[in-house]
Short mmCIF file of C-alpha atoms (C1' of nucleotides) in Angstrom, two decimals:
data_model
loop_
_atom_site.label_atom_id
_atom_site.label_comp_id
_atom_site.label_asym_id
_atom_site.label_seq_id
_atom_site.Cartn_x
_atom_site.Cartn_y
_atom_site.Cartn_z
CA UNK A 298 39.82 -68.17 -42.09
CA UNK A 299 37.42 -70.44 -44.32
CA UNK A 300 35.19 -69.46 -46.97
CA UNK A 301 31.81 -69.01 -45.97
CA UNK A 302 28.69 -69.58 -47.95
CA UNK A 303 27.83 -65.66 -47.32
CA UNK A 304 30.90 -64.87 -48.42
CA UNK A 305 30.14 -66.59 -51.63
CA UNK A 306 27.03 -64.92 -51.85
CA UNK A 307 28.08 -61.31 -51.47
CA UNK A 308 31.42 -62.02 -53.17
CA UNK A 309 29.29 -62.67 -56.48
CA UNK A 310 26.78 -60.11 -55.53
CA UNK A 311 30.08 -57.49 -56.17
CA UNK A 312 30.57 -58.93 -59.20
CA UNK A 313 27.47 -58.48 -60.53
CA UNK A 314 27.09 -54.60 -59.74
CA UNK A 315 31.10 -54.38 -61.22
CA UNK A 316 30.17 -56.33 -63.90
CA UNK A 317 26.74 -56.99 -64.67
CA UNK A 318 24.97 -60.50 -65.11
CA UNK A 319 26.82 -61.09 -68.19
CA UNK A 320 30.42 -60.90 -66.45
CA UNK A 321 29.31 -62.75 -63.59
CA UNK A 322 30.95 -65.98 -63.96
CA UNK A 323 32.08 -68.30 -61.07
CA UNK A 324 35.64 -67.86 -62.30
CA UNK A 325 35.42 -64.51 -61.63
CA UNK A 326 33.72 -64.71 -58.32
CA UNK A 327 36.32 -67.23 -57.55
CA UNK A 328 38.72 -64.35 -58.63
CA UNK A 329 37.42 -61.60 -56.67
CA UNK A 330 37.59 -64.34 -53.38
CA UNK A 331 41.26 -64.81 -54.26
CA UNK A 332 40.33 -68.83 -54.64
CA UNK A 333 40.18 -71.84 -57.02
CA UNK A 334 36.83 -72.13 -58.69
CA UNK A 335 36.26 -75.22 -57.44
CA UNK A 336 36.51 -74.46 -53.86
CA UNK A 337 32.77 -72.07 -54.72
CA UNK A 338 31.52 -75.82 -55.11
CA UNK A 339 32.37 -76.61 -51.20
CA UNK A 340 29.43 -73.66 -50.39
CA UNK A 341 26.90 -73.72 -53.28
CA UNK A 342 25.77 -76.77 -54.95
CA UNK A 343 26.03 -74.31 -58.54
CA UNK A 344 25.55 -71.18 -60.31
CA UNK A 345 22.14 -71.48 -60.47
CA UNK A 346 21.43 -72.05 -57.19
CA UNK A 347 23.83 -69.05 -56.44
CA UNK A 348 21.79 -66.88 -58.97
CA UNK A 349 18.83 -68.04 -56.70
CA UNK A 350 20.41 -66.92 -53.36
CA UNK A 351 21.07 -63.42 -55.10
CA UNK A 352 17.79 -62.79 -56.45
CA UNK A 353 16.08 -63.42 -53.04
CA UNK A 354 18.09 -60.63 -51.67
CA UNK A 355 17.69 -58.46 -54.83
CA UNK A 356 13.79 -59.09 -53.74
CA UNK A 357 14.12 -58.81 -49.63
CA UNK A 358 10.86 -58.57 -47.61
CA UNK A 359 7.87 -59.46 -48.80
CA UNK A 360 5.23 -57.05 -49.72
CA UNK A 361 2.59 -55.92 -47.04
CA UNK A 362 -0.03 -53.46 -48.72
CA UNK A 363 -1.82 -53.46 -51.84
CA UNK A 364 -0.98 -54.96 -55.31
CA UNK A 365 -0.32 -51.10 -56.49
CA UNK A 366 2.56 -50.30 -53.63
CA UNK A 367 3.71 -54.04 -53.82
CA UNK A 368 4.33 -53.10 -57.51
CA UNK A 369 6.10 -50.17 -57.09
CA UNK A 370 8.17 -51.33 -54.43
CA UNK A 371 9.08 -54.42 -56.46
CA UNK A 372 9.97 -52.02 -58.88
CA UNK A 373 12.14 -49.89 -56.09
CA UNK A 374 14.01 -53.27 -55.06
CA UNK A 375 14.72 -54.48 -58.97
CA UNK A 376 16.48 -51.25 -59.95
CA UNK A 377 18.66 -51.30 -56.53
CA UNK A 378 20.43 -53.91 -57.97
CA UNK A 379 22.69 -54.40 -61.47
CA UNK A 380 20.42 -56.02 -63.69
CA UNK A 381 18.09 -56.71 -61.09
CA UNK A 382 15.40 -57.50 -63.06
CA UNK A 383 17.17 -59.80 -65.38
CA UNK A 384 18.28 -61.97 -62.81
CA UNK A 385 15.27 -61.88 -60.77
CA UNK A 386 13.73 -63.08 -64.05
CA UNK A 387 16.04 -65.91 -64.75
CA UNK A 388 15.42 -66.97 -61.19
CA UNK A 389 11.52 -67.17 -61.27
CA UNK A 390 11.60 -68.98 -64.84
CA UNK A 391 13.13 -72.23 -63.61
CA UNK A 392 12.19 -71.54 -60.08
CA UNK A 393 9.20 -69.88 -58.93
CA UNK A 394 8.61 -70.94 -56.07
CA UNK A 395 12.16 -70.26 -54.63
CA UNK A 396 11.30 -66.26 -54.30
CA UNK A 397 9.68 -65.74 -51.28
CA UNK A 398 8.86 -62.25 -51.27
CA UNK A 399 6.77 -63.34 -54.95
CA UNK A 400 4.64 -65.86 -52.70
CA UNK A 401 2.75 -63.76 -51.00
CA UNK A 402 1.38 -61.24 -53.71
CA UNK A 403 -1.80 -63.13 -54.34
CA UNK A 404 -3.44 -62.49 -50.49
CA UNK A 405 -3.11 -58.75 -51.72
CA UNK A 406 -5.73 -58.74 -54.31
CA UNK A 407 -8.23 -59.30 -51.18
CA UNK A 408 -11.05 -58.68 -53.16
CA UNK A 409 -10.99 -61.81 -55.92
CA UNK A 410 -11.39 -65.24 -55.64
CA UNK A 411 -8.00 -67.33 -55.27
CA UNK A 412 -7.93 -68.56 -58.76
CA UNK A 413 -8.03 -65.11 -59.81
CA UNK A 414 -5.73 -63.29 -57.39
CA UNK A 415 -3.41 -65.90 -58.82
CA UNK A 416 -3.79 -64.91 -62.06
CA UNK A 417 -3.58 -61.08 -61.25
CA UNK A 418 -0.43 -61.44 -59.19
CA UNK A 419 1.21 -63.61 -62.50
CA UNK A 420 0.19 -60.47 -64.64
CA UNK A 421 1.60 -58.10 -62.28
CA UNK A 422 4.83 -59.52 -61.55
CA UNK A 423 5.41 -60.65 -65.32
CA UNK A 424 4.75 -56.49 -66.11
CA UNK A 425 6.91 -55.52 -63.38
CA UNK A 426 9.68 -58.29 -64.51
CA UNK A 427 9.47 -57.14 -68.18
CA UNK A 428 9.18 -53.37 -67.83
CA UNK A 429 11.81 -53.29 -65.58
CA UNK A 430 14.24 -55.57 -67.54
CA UNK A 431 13.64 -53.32 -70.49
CA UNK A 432 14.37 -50.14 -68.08
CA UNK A 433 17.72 -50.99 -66.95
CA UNK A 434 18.81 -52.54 -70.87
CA UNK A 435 18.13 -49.04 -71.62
CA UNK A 436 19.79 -47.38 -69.00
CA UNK A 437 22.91 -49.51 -69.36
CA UNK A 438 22.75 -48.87 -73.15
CA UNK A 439 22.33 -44.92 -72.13
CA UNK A 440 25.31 -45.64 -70.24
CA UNK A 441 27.54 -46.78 -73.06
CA UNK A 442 26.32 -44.00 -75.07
CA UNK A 443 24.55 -46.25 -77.70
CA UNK A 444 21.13 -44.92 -77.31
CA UNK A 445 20.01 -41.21 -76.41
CA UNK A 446 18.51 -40.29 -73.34
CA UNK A 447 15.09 -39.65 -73.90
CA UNK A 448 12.03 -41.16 -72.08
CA UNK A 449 12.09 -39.45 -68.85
CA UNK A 450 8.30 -40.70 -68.42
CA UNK A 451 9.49 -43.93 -67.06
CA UNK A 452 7.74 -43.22 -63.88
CA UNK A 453 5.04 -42.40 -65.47
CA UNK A 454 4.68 -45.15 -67.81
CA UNK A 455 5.29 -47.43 -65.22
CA UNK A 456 2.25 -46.12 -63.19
CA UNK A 457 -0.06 -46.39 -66.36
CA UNK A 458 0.52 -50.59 -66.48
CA UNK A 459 -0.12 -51.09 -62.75
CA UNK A 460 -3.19 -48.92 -63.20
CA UNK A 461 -4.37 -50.80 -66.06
CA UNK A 462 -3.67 -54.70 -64.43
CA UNK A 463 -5.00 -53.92 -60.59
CA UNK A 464 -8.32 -51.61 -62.45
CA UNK A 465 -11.29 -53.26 -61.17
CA UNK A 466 -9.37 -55.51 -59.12
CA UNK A 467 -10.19 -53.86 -56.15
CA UNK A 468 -12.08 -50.46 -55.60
CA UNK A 469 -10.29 -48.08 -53.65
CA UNK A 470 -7.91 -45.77 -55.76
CA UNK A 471 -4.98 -44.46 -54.61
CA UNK B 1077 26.36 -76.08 -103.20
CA UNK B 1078 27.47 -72.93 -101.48
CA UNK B 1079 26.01 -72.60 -98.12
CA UNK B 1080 23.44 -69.62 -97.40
CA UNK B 1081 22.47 -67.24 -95.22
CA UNK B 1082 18.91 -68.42 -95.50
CA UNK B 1083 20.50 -72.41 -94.72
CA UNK B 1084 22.10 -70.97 -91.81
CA UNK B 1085 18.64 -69.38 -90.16
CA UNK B 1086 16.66 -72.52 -91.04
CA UNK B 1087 19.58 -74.89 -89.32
CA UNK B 1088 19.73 -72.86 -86.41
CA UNK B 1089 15.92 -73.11 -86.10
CA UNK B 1090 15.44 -77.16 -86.33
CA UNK B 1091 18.72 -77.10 -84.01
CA UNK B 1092 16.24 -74.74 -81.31
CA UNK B 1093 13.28 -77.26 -81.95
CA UNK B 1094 15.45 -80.15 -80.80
CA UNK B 1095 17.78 -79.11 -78.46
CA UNK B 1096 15.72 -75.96 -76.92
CA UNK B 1097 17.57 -72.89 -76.47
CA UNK B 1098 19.94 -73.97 -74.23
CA UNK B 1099 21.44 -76.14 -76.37
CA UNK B 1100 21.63 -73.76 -79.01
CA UNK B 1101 24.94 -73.27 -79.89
CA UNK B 1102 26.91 -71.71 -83.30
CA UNK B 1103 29.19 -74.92 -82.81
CA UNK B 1104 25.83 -77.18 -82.74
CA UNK B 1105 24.55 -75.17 -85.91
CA UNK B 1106 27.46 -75.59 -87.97
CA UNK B 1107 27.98 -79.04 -87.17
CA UNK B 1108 24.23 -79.55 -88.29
CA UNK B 1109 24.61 -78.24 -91.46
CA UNK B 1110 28.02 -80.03 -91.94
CA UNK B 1111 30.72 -77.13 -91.84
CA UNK B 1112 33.02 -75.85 -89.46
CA UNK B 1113 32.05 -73.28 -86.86
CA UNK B 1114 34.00 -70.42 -88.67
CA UNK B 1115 31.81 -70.80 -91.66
CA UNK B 1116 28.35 -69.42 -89.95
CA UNK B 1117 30.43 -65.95 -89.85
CA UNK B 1118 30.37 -65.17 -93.68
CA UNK B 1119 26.78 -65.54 -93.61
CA UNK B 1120 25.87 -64.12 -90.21
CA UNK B 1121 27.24 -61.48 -88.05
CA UNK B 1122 27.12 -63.05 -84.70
CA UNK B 1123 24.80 -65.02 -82.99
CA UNK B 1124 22.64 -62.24 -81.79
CA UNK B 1125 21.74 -61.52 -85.21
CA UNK B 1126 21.00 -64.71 -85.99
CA UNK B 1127 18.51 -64.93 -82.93
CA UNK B 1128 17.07 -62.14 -84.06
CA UNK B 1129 16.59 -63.37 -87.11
CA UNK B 1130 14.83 -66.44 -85.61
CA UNK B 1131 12.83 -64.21 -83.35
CA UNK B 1132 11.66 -62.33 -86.14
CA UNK B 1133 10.33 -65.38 -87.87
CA UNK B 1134 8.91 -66.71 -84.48
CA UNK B 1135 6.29 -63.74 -84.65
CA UNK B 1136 5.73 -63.76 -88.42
CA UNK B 1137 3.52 -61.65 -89.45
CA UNK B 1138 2.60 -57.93 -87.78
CA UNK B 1139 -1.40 -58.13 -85.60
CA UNK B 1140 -3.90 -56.69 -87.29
CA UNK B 1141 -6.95 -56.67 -84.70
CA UNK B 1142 -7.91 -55.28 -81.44
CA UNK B 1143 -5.42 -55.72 -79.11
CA UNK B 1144 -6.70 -59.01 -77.17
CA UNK B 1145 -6.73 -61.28 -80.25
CA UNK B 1146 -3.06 -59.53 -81.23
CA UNK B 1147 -1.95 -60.98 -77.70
CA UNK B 1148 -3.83 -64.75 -78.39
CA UNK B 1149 -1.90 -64.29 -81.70
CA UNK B 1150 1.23 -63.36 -80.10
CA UNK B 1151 0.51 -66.61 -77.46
CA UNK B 1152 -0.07 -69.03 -80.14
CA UNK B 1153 3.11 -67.55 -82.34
CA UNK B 1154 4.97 -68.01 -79.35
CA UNK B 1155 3.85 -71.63 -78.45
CA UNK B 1156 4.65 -72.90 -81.95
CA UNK B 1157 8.68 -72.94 -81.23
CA UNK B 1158 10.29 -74.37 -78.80
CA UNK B 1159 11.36 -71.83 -75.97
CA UNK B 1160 9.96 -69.20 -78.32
CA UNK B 1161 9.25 -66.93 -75.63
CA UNK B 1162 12.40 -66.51 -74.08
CA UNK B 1163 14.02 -66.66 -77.54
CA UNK B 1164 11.53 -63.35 -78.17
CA UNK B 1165 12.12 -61.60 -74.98
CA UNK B 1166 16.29 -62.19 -75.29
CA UNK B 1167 15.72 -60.29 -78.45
CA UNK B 1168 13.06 -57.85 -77.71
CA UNK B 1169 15.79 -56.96 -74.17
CA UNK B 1170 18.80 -55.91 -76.22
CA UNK B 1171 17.01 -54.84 -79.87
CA UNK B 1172 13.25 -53.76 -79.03
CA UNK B 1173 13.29 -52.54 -82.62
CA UNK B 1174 14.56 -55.69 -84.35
CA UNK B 1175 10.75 -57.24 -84.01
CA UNK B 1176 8.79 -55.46 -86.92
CA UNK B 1177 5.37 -57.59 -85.50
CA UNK B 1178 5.61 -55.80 -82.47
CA UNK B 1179 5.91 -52.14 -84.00
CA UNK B 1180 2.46 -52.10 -84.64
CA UNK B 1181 0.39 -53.18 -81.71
CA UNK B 1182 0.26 -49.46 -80.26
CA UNK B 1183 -1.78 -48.64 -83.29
CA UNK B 1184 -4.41 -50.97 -82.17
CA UNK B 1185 -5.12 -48.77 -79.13
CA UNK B 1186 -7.51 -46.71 -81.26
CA UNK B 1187 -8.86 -44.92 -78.44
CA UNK B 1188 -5.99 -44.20 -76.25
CA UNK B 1189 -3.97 -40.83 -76.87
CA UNK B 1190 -0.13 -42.08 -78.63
CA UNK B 1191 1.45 -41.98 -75.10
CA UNK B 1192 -0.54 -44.22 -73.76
CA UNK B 1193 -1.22 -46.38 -76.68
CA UNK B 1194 2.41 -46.98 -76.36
CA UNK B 1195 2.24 -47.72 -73.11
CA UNK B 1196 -0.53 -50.27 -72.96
CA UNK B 1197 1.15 -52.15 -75.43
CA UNK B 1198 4.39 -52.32 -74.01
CA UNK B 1199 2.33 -53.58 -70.83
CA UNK B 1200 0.45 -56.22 -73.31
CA UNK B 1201 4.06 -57.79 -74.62
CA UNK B 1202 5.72 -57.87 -71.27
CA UNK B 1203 2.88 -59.65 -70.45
CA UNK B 1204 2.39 -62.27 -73.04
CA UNK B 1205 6.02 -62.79 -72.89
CA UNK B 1206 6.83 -63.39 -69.48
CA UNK B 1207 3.32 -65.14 -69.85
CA UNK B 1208 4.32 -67.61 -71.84
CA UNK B 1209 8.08 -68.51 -70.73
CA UNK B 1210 6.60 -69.53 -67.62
CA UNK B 1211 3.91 -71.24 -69.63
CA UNK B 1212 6.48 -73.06 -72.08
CA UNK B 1213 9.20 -73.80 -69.25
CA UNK B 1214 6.52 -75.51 -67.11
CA UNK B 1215 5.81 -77.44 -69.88
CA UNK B 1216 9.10 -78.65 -70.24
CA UNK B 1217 9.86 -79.57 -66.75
CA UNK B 1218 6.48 -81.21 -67.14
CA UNK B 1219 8.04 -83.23 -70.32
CA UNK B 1220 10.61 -83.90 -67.96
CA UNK B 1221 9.09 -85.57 -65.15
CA UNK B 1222 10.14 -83.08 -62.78
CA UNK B 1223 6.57 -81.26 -62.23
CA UNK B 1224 3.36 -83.15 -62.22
CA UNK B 1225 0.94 -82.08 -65.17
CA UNK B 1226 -1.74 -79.85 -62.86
CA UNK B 1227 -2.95 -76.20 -64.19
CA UNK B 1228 -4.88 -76.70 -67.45
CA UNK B 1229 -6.56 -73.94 -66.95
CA UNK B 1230 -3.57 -71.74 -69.10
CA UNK B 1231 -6.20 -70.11 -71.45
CA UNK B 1232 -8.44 -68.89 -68.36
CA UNK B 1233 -5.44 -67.54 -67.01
CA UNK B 1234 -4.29 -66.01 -70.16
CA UNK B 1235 -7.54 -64.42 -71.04
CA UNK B 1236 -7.93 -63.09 -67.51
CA UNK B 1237 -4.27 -61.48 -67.68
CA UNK B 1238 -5.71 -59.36 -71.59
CA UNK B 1239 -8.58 -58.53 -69.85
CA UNK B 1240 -7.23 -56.75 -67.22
CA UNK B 1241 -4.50 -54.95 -69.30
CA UNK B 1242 -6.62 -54.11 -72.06
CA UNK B 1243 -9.82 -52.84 -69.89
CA UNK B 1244 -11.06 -49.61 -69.97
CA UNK B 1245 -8.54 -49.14 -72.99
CA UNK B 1246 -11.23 -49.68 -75.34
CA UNK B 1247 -15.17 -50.11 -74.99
CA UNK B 1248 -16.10 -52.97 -77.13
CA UNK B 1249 -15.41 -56.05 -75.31
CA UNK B 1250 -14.84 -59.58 -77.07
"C1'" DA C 1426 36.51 -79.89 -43.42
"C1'" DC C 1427 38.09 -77.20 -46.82
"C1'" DC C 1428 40.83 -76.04 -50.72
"C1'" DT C 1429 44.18 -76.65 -54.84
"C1'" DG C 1430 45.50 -78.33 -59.38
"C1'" DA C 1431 44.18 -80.02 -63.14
"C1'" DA C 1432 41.32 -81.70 -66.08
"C1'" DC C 1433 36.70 -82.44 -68.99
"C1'" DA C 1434 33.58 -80.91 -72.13
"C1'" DC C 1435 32.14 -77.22 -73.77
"C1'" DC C 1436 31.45 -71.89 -75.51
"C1'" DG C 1437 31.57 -67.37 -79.36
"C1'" DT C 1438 34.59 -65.35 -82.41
"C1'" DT C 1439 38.65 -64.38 -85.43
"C1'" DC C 1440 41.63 -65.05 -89.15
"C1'" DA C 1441 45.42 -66.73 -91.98
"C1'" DA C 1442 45.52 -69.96 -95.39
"C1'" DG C 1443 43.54 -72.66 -98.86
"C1'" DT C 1444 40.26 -73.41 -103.06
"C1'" DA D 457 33.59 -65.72 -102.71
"C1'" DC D 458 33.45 -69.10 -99.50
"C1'" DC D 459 35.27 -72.36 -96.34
"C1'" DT D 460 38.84 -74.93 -93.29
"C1'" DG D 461 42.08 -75.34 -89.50
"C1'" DA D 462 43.50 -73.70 -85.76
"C1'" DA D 463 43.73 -70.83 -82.41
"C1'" DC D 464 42.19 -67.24 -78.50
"C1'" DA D 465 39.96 -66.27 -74.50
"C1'" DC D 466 36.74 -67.81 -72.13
"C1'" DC D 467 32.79 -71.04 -69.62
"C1'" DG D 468 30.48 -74.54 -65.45
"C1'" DT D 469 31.60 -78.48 -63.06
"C1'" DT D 470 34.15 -82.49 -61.10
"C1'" DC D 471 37.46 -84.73 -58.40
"C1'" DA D 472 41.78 -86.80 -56.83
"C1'" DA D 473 45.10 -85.15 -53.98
"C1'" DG D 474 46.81 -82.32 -50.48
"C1'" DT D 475 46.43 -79.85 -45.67
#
DNA sequence: ACCTGAACACCGTTCAAGT
DNA sequence: ACCTGAACACCGTTCAAGT
């Protein structure tokens, strides 16, 4: 029974959530496969493109309603995953253009002109990317009992950015 | 001519300038200043702390304005080094605290209750940061052949980004 | 077509031993 | 005090050779 590409894929997507982006090596997804690294090479062309695959399922569907919800659910989908943000982040530095469900956040800022609902989907996915990175360093350092667990506003906090990018971007609140 | 701690910092920053972070390695350090690889240690803890280090001097001195020239600052501190932005946000992820220049930007909310000062400047700095990766790595791939040289209009962008974070935040605009 | 074995060119970090 | 030499435990990637 071969190796399949999608075995690949979800073979190093469980090794991420055992082990985080920083254990995620293809030695060790070649590990948990019970194969030769090299034989990862026969299914993806390398780790970044791997990384690539990942983050576009980290990200799923594409957002549908308004800037605010396509925040928070881009929000919702980066904390689903181990270090979601982080690698979602790597991804769209060297490769915008290879997360789909990223492409179509300008055509929700319906009121602005192109160039701007450009601009304002940049702003609001570099927030989202950043606040969320920070979020789950946190957590994880929570989790090793480095750091205390205060901040419980999170939610709050989060609401207060996307409120402050999409104001006067379009009208209706809420 | 016993090597310092101060040598060390300074060779690891002309190594970033011409090799970009990627090829930033201890071994590439110490074989730029001339020693072996083992030597860095007595001088520097690990090479977190010496990016940290670099970070630090990356963002220089702390803003002392409203908050939309402390982001232009910020942008322009940033540009200066190569990769500087993703050398800043790899050390603002795992040691928010490490960067003294960004302690003080919630002060320059003056109207904004503490909570929300905090906030909108954690907003600001995701921003600029993820901002200007995308900013410096196009650039590169630019230098590289790779991408054709389109998008001047950076600043516009920019400048549209502050405005929307910082509105309503504070009354006096420019 | 698909995988192994083995190598290549690297990493960060440690540490006895030298001076 | 400061550095070397040498090792340890890793990396991503390639590629002849096997099946």
């Amino acid at each position: 029974m071969a190796l399949s590409r999608e075995q690949v894929v979800v073979g190093a997507y469980s090794v991420l959530q055992e082990q985080g982006l920083g254990g995620l090596s293809m030695r060790r997804v070649a590990q948990h496969l019970g194969v030769q690294p090299g034989a990862l090479y026969y299914h993806v062309a390398s780790k970044q493109e791997l990384l690539a695959e990942i983050a576009s399922r980290i990200l799923a569907d594409p957002p549908t309603t308004d800037p605010r919800q396509a925040a928070r659910d881009l929000r919702a989908a980066l904390l689903r995953a181990r270090d979601g943000a982080e690698v979602v982040s790597f991804v769209h530095a060297f490769r915008p253009d290879a997360l789909a469900a990223l492409q179509t956040l300008p055509a929700l800022f319906t009121d602005l002109p192109p160039r701007e609902a450009g601009w304002a989907a940049r702003a609001l996915v570099h927030y989202v990317l950043g606040f969320v990175a920070e979020e789950q360093n946190r957590a994880e350092l929570v989790r090793l009992g480095v750091l205390p667990d205060d901040a419980p506003d999170a939610d709050e906090a989060f609401e207060f950015g996307i409120g402050a990018i999409t104001a006067g971007s379009y009208l209706d609140p809420r």
